[in-house]
């Protein structure tokens, strides 16, 4: 899909070696060129088989977790892929798995909280996760923003406004913090 940067040197050395071999063995030049073309053709075909996988995050991370089942990041990314597709239960399963591996991942706590409040109406569970995430990463505007959303959905507009005010202090140049704050203020 892209030339992996550490392979750049290897690919360059391979090209130099290939040209050098052709120069030293002029009688077998045709066979060497054919072998090189077959090698490149094989790699091109193998890459084309992977393109479909790279184009779909969900399929890609499903495969990644089979190859790296102890990777918190792989499970978290799989959970996020499910979350972005609106598959709440599957997202929750993957994020729970990630949090078993690393219970102190603020990112996975925030993503699991999104599943709780967006798809499962489990607002208190979402608040528990977001409170932990904010405690671990006080400058996480993402956690503060989502906690404000949970409070808003619960009808706790003053608490939502406090989190939106904190969000605005963390990201004063982003307009939607002001919008969320205004929406909560209108509800009072």
Coordinates of N, CA and C in Angstrom, one line a residue:
X1 N 0.8 -1.2 0.0 CA 0.0 0.0 0.0 C 0.9 1.2 0.0
X2 N 1.9 1.3 0.8 CA 2.9 2.3 0.7 C 4.3 1.6 1.0
X3 N 5.3 2.2 0.5 CA 6.6 1.7 0.7 C 6.9 2.0 2.2
X4 N 7.1 1.0 3.0 CA 7.4 1.1 4.4 C 8.7 1.7 4.5
X5 N 8.9 2.8 5.2 CA 10.1 3.6 5.3 C 11.3 2.8 5.6
X6 N 11.3 1.9 6.6 CA 12.5 1.1 6.8 C 12.9 0.2 5.7
X7 N 12.0 -0.1 4.8 CA 12.3 -0.9 3.6 C 12.9 -0.1 2.5
X8 N 12.9 1.2 2.6 CA 13.5 2.0 1.6 C 15.0 1.6 1.3
X9 N 15.7 1.5 2.4 CA 17.2 1.2 2.3 C 17.3 -0.2 1.7
X10 N 16.5 -1.2 2.2 CA 16.6 -2.5 1.7 C 16.2 -2.6 0.2
X11 N 15.2 -1.9 -0.2 CA 14.8 -1.8 -1.6 C 15.9 -1.2 -2.5
X12 N 16.5 -0.2 -2.0 CA 17.6 0.5 -2.7 C 18.8 -0.5 -2.9
X13 N 19.2 -1.2 -1.8 CA 20.3 -2.1 -1.9 C 19.9 -3.3 -2.8
X14 N 18.7 -3.7 -2.8 CA 18.3 -4.8 -3.7 C 18.4 -4.4 -5.2
X15 N 18.0 -3.1 -5.5 CA 18.1 -2.6 -6.8 C 19.5 -2.5 -7.3
X16 N 20.4 -2.0 -6.4 CA 21.8 -1.9 -6.7 C 22.4 -3.3 -7.0
X17 N 22.1 -4.2 -6.1 CA 22.6 -5.6 -6.3 C 22.1 -6.2 -7.6
X18 N 20.8 -6.0 -7.9 CA 20.3 -6.5 -9.1 C 21.0 -6.0 -10.4
X19 N 21.2 -4.7 -10.4 CA 22.0 -4.1 -11.5 C 23.4 -4.6 -11.6
X20 N 24.0 -4.7 -10.4 CA 25.4 -5.2 -10.3 C 25.5 -6.6 -10.8
X21 N 24.5 -7.4 -10.5 CA 24.5 -8.8 -10.9 C 24.4 -8.9 -12.5
X22 N 23.5 -8.1 -13.0 CA 23.3 -8.0 -14.5 C 24.6 -7.6 -15.2
X23 N 25.3 -6.6 -14.6 CA 26.6 -6.2 -15.2 C 27.7 -7.2 -15.2
X24 N 27.7 -8.0 -14.1 CA 28.8 -9.0 -13.9 C 28.5 -10.3 -14.7
X25 N 27.2 -10.5 -15.0 CA 26.8 -11.8 -15.7 C 26.1 -11.4 -17.0
X26 N 26.7 -10.9 -18.0 CA 26.0 -10.4 -19.2 C 25.4 -11.5 -20.0
X27 N 25.9 -12.8 -19.9 CA 25.3 -13.9 -20.7 C 24.0 -14.3 -20.1
X28 N 23.8 -14.1 -18.8 CA 22.5 -14.6 -18.2 C 21.6 -13.4 -18.0
X29 N 21.8 -12.3 -18.6 CA 21.1 -11.1 -18.4 C 19.6 -11.3 -18.7
X30 N 19.2 -11.9 -19.7 CA 17.8 -12.1 -20.0 C 17.1 -12.9 -18.9
X31 N 17.7 -14.0 -18.4 CA 17.1 -14.8 -17.3 C 17.0 -14.0 -16.0
X32 N 18.0 -13.1 -15.8 CA 18.0 -12.3 -14.6 C 16.8 -11.3 -14.6
X33 N 16.7 -10.7 -15.8 CA 15.6 -9.7 -16.0 C 14.2 -10.4 -15.9
X34 N 14.1 -11.6 -16.4 CA 12.8 -12.4 -16.3 C 12.5 -12.7 -14.9
X35 N 13.6 -13.2 -14.1 CA 13.4 -13.5 -12.7 C 12.9 -12.3 -11.9
X36 N 13.6 -11.1 -12.2 CA 13.2 -9.9 -11.5 C 11.8 -9.5 -11.8
X37 N 11.4 -9.6 -13.1 CA 10.0 -9.2 -13.5 C 9.0 -10.2 -12.8
X38 N 9.3 -11.4 -12.8 CA 8.4 -12.4 -12.1 C 8.3 -12.1 -10.6
X39 N 9.4 -11.7 -10.0 CA 9.4 -11.3 -8.6 C 8.6 -10.1 -8.3
X40 N 8.7 -9.1 -9.2 CA 7.9 -7.9 -9.0 C 6.5 -8.2 -9.3
X41 N 6.2 -9.0 -10.3 CA 4.8 -9.4 -10.6 C 4.2 -10.1 -9.5
X42 N 4.9 -11.0 -8.8 CA 4.4 -11.7 -7.7 C 4.1 -10.8 -6.5
X43 N 5.0 -9.9 -6.2 CA 4.8 -8.9 -5.2 C 3.6 -8.0 -5.5
X44 N 3.4 -7.6 -6.8 CA 2.3 -6.8 -7.2 C 1.0 -7.5 -6.9
X45 N 1.0 -8.8 -7.3 CA -0.3 -9.6 -7.1 C -0.6 -9.8 -5.6
X46 N 0.4 -10.0 -4.8 CA 0.2 -10.2 -3.4 C -0.3 -8.9 -2.7
X47 N 0.2 -7.8 -3.2 CA -0.2 -6.5 -2.7 C -1.7 -6.2 -3.1
X48 N -2.0 -6.6 -4.3 CA -3.4 -6.4 -4.8 C -4.4 -7.2 -3.9
X49 N -4.0 -8.3 -3.4 CA -4.8 -9.1 -2.5 C -5.1 -8.4 -1.2
X50 N -4.1 -7.7 -0.7 CA -4.2 -7.0 0.6 C -4.9 -5.6 0.5
X51 N -5.1 -5.1 -0.7 CA -5.7 -3.8 -0.8 C -7.1 -3.8 -0.3
X52 N -7.9 -4.8 -0.6 CA -9.2 -4.9 -0.1 C -9.3 -4.9 1.5
X53 N -8.3 -5.5 2.1 CA -8.2 -5.6 3.5 C -7.9 -4.2 4.1
X54 N -6.9 -3.5 3.4 CA -6.5 -2.2 3.9 C -7.6 -1.2 3.8
X55 N -8.5 -1.4 2.8 CA -9.6 -0.4 2.6 C -10.7 -0.5 3.6
X56 N -10.8 -1.5 4.4 CA -11.9 -1.7 5.3 C -11.3 -1.9 6.7
X57 N -11.4 -0.9 7.6 CA -10.8 -0.9 8.9 C -11.3 -2.1 9.7
X58 N -12.6 -2.4 9.6 CA -13.2 -3.4 10.4 C -12.5 -4.8 10.1
X59 N -12.4 -5.1 8.8 CA -11.8 -6.3 8.4 C -10.3 -6.4 8.8
X60 N -9.7 -5.2 8.6 CA -8.3 -5.2 8.9 C -8.0 -5.4 10.4
X61 N -8.8 -4.8 11.3 CA -8.6 -5.0 12.7 C -9.1 -6.4 13.2
X62 N -10.1 -6.9 12.5 CA -10.5 -8.3 12.9 C -9.3 -9.2 12.6
X63 N -8.6 -9.0 11.5 CA -7.4 -9.9 11.2 C -6.3 -9.6 12.2
X64 N -6.1 -8.3 12.5 CA -5.0 -7.9 13.4 C -5.2 -8.6 14.8
X65 N -6.4 -8.6 15.3 CA -6.6 -9.2 16.7 C -6.3 -10.7 16.6
X66 N -6.5 -11.4 15.5 CA -6.2 -12.8 15.4 C -4.7 -13.0 15.4
X67 N -4.0 -12.1 14.9 CA -2.5 -12.2 14.8 C -1.8 -11.7 16.1
X68 N -2.5 -10.7 16.8 CA -1.9 -10.1 18.0 C -3.0 -10.0 19.1
X69 N -3.4 -11.2 19.6 CA -4.5 -11.2 20.5 C -4.2 -10.5 21.9
X70 N -3.0 -10.3 22.2 CA -2.6 -9.6 23.4 C -2.4 -8.2 23.3
X71 N -2.7 -7.6 22.1 CA -2.5 -6.2 21.8 C -3.7 -5.4 22.2
X72 N -3.5 -4.5 23.2 CA -4.6 -3.6 23.7 C -4.9 -2.7 22.6
X73 N -3.9 -2.2 21.8 CA -4.2 -1.2 20.7 C -5.0 -1.9 19.6
X74 N -4.7 -3.1 19.3 CA -5.5 -3.8 18.2 C -7.0 -4.0 18.6
X75 N -7.2 -4.4 19.9 CA -8.6 -4.5 20.4 C -9.3 -3.2 20.5
X76 N -8.5 -2.2 20.9 CA -9.1 -0.8 21.0 C -9.5 -0.3 19.6
X77 N -8.6 -0.5 18.6 CA -8.9 -0.1 17.3 C -10.1 -0.9 16.7
X78 N -10.2 -2.1 17.0 CA -11.3 -2.9 16.5 C -12.6 -2.4 17.1
X79 N -12.6 -2.1 18.4 CA -13.7 -1.5 19.1 C -14.1 -0.2 18.5
X80 N -13.1 0.7 18.1 CA -13.4 1.9 17.5 C -14.0 1.7 16.1
X81 N -13.5 0.8 15.4 CA -14.1 0.5 14.0 C -15.6 0.1 14.2
X82 N -15.9 -0.8 15.1 CA -17.3 -1.2 15.4 C -18.1 0.1 15.8
X83 N -17.5 0.9 16.7 CA -18.2 2.1 17.1 C -18.6 3.0 16.0
X84 N -17.6 3.2 15.1 CA -17.9 4.1 13.9 C -18.9 3.5 13.0
X85 N -19.1 2.2 13.0 CA -20.1 1.6 12.2 C -21.5 1.5 12.9
X86 N -21.5 1.9 14.1 CA -22.8 1.9 14.9 C -23.1 0.5 15.5
X87 N -22.1 -0.4 15.6 CA -22.3 -1.7 16.1 C -21.9 -1.7 17.6
X88 N -22.8 -1.2 18.4 CA -22.6 -1.0 19.8 C -22.1 -2.2 20.6
X89 N -22.8 -3.3 20.5 CA -22.5 -4.5 21.3 C -21.1 -5.1 20.9
X90 N -20.8 -5.1 19.6 CA -19.5 -5.6 19.1 C -18.4 -4.7 19.6
X91 N -18.7 -3.4 19.5 CA -17.7 -2.4 20.0 C -17.4 -2.6 21.5
X92 N -18.5 -2.8 22.2 CA -18.3 -3.0 23.7 C -17.5 -4.2 24.0
X93 N -17.8 -5.3 23.3 CA -17.0 -6.5 23.5 C -15.5 -6.3 23.2
X94 N -15.2 -5.6 22.1 CA -13.8 -5.4 21.8 C -13.1 -4.4 22.7
X95 N -13.8 -3.4 23.1 CA -13.2 -2.4 24.1 C -13.1 -3.0 25.4
X96 N -14.0 -3.9 25.9 CA -13.8 -4.6 27.1 C -12.6 -5.4 27.1
X97 N -12.4 -6.1 26.0 CA -11.2 -6.9 25.8 C -9.9 -6.1 25.9
X98 N -9.9 -4.9 25.3 CA -8.8 -4.0 25.4 C -8.5 -3.6 26.8
X99 N -9.6 -3.3 27.5 CA -9.5 -2.8 28.9 C -9.1 -3.9 29.9
X100 N -9.3 -5.1 29.5 CA -8.8 -6.2 30.3 C -7.3 -6.3 30.2
X101 N -6.8 -6.0 29.0 CA -5.3 -6.0 28.8 C -4.7 -4.8 29.4
X102 N -5.3 -3.6 29.3 CA -4.8 -2.4 29.9 C -5.9 -1.6 30.5
X103 N -6.2 -1.8 31.8 CA -7.4 -1.1 32.4 C -7.2 0.4 32.5
X104 N -6.0 0.9 32.3 CA -5.7 2.3 32.4 C -5.6 3.0 31.1
X105 N -6.2 2.6 30.1 CA -6.2 3.2 28.8 C -7.3 4.2 28.7
X106 N -6.9 5.5 28.8 CA -7.9 6.6 28.7 C -8.7 6.6 27.4
X107 N -8.0 6.3 26.3 CA -8.6 6.3 25.0 C -9.7 5.2 24.9
X108 N -9.4 4.0 25.4 CA -10.4 3.0 25.4 C -11.5 3.2 26.3
X109 N -11.3 3.9 27.5 CA -12.3 4.2 28.4 C -13.3 5.3 27.7
X110 N -12.7 6.2 27.0 CA -13.5 7.2 26.3 C -14.4 6.6 25.2
X111 N -13.8 5.7 24.5 CA -14.5 5.0 23.4 C -15.6 4.1 24.0
X112 N -15.3 3.4 25.1 CA -16.3 2.6 25.7 C -17.5 3.4 26.2
X113 N -17.1 4.6 26.8 CA -18.2 5.5 27.3 C -19.1 5.9 26.1
X114 N -18.5 6.2 25.0 CA -19.3 6.5 23.8 C -20.3 5.4 23.5
X115 N -19.8 4.2 23.5 CA -20.7 3.0 23.3 C -21.9 3.0 24.3
X116 N -21.5 3.2 25.6 CA -22.5 3.2 26.6 C -23.6 4.3 26.4
X117 N -23.2 5.5 26.1 CA -24.2 6.5 26.1 C -24.9 6.7 24.7
X118 N -24.2 6.3 23.6 CA -24.7 6.5 22.3 C -25.7 5.3 21.9
X119 N -25.3 4.1 22.3 CA -26.0 3.0 21.8 C -26.7 2.2 22.9
X120 N -26.3 2.3 24.1 CA -26.9 1.4 25.1 C -27.6 2.1 26.2
X121 N -27.6 3.5 26.2 CA -28.3 4.3 27.2 C -27.9 4.0 28.6
X122 N -26.6 3.6 28.8 CA -26.0 3.3 30.1 C -25.2 4.5 30.5
X123 N -25.9 5.5 30.9 CA -25.3 6.8 31.2 C -24.4 6.8 32.4
X124 N -24.8 6.1 33.4 CA -23.9 6.1 34.6 C -22.6 5.3 34.3
X125 N -22.7 4.2 33.5 CA -21.4 3.5 33.1 C -20.5 4.4 32.3
X126 N -21.2 5.2 31.4 CA -20.4 6.2 30.6 C -19.7 7.2 31.5
X127 N -20.5 7.7 32.5 CA -19.9 8.7 33.4 C -18.7 8.1 34.2
X128 N -18.9 6.9 34.6 CA -17.8 6.2 35.4 C -16.5 6.2 34.6
X129 N -16.7 5.7 33.3 CA -15.5 5.6 32.4 C -14.9 7.0 32.2
X130 N -15.7 8.0 31.9 CA -15.2 9.3 31.6 C -14.6 10.0 32.8
X131 N -15.2 9.8 34.0 CA -14.5 10.3 35.2 C -13.1 9.7 35.4
X132 N -13.0 8.4 35.1 CA -11.6 7.8 35.2 C -10.7 8.4 34.2
X133 N -11.2 8.5 32.9 CA -10.4 9.1 31.8 C -9.9 10.5 32.1
X134 N -10.8 11.3 32.7 CA -10.5 12.7 33.0 C -9.5 12.7 34.1
X135 N -9.6 11.8 35.1 CA -8.7 11.7 36.2 C -7.3 11.3 35.7
X136 N -7.2 10.4 34.8 CA -6.0 10.0 34.2 C -5.3 11.0 33.3
X137 N -6.2 11.7 32.6 CA -5.7 12.7 31.6 C -6.5 14.0 31.7
X138 N -6.2 14.8 32.7 CA -7.0 16.0 32.9 C -7.1 17.0 31.7
X139 N -6.1 16.9 30.8 CA -6.1 17.8 29.7 C -6.8 17.2 28.5
X140 N -7.4 16.1 28.7 CA -8.1 15.4 27.6 C -9.4 16.1 27.2
X141 N -9.4 16.9 26.3 CA -10.6 17.6 25.9 C -11.7 16.7 25.4
X142 N -11.2 15.6 24.8 CA -12.1 14.6 24.3 C -13.0 14.0 25.4
X143 N -12.4 13.6 26.5 CA -13.1 13.0 27.6 C -14.0 14.0 28.2
X144 N -13.6 15.3 28.4 CA -14.4 16.3 28.9 C -15.6 16.6 28.0
X145 N -15.4 16.7 26.7 CA -16.5 16.9 25.8 C -17.5 15.8 25.9
X146 N -17.1 14.6 25.9 CA -18.1 13.4 25.9 C -18.8 13.4 27.3
X147 N -18.1 13.7 28.3 CA -18.8 13.7 29.6 C -19.9 14.8 29.6
X148 N -19.6 15.9 29.0 CA -20.6 17.0 28.8 C -21.8 16.4 28.0
X149 N -21.5 15.7 27.0 CA -22.6 15.1 26.2 C -23.5 14.1 27.0
X150 N -22.8 13.3 27.9 CA -23.6 12.4 28.7 C -24.5 13.2 29.7
X151 N -23.9 14.2 30.3 CA -24.7 15.0 31.2 C -25.9 15.6 30.5
X152 N -25.6 16.1 29.3 CA -26.7 16.7 28.5 C -27.8 15.7 28.2
X153 N -27.4 14.5 27.8 CA -28.4 13.5 27.5 C -29.2 13.0 28.7
X154 N -28.6 13.2 29.9 CA -29.2 12.8 31.1 C -30.1 14.0 31.6
X155 N -30.0 15.1 31.0 CA -30.8 16.3 31.5 C -30.1 17.1 32.6
X156 N -28.9 16.8 32.8 CA -28.1 17.5 33.9 C -27.4 18.7 33.2
X157 N -28.1 19.7 32.8 CA -27.6 20.7 31.9 C -26.5 21.6 32.6
X158 N -26.6 21.8 33.9 CA -25.6 22.6 34.5 C -24.3 21.9 34.6
X159 N -24.3 20.6 34.8 CA -23.1 19.8 34.8 C -22.5 19.7 33.4
X160 N -23.4 19.6 32.4 CA -23.0 19.7 31.0 C -22.3 21.0 30.7
X161 N -22.9 22.1 31.1 CA -22.3 23.4 30.9 C -20.9 23.5 31.5
X162 N -20.7 23.0 32.7 CA -19.4 23.0 33.4 C -18.4 22.3 32.5
X163 N -18.7 21.1 32.0 CA -17.8 20.4 31.2 C -17.5 21.1 29.9
X164 N -18.6 21.7 29.3 CA -18.4 22.4 28.0 C -17.5 23.7 28.3
X165 N -17.7 24.3 29.4 CA -16.8 25.4 29.8 C -15.3 25.0 29.9
X166 N -15.2 23.8 30.5 CA -13.8 23.3 30.6 C -13.2 23.0 29.3
X167 N -14.1 22.4 28.4 CA -13.7 22.1 27.0 C -13.2 23.4 26.3
X168 N -14.0 24.4 26.5 CA -13.7 25.7 25.8 C -12.3 26.2 26.3
X169 N -12.0 26.0 27.7 CA -10.7 26.5 28.2 C -9.6 25.6 27.5
X170 N -9.9 24.4 27.3 CA -8.9 23.5 26.7 C -8.7 23.7 25.2
X171 N -9.8 24.1 24.5 CA -9.7 24.3 23.1 C -10.5 25.6 22.7
X172 N -10.0 26.7 23.0 CA -10.7 28.0 22.9 C -11.0 28.4 21.4
X173 N -10.3 27.8 20.5 CA -10.4 28.2 19.1 C -11.4 27.2 18.3
X174 N -12.0 26.3 19.0 CA -12.9 25.3 18.4 C -14.3 25.7 18.7
X175 N -15.1 26.0 17.6 CA -16.4 26.6 17.8 C -17.4 25.7 18.4
X176 N -17.4 24.4 18.1 CA -18.5 23.5 18.6 C -18.5 23.5 20.1
X177 N -17.5 23.7 20.9 CA -17.5 23.8 22.3 C -18.5 24.9 22.8
X178 N -18.4 26.1 22.1 CA -19.3 27.2 22.4 C -20.8 26.8 22.0
X179 N -20.9 26.1 20.9 CA -22.3 25.6 20.5 C -22.9 24.7 21.5
X180 N -22.1 23.7 21.9 CA -22.6 22.8 22.9 C -23.0 23.5 24.2
X181 N -22.2 24.4 24.6 CA -22.4 25.2 25.8 C -23.7 26.0 25.7
X182 N -23.9 26.6 24.5 CA -25.1 27.4 24.3 C -26.4 26.5 24.3
X183 N -26.3 25.3 23.7 CA -27.4 24.4 23.7 C -27.8 24.0 25.1
X184 N -26.8 23.7 25.9 CA -27.1 23.4 27.3 C -27.7 24.5 28.1
X185 N -27.2 25.8 27.8 CA -27.7 26.9 28.5 C -29.2 27.2 28.1
X186 N -29.5 26.9 26.9 CA -30.9 27.1 26.4 C -31.9 26.2 27.1
X187 N -31.4 25.0 27.7 CA -32.3 24.1 28.3 C -32.6 24.5 29.8
X188 N -31.9 25.5 30.3 CA -32.1 25.9 31.7 C -33.3 26.8 31.8

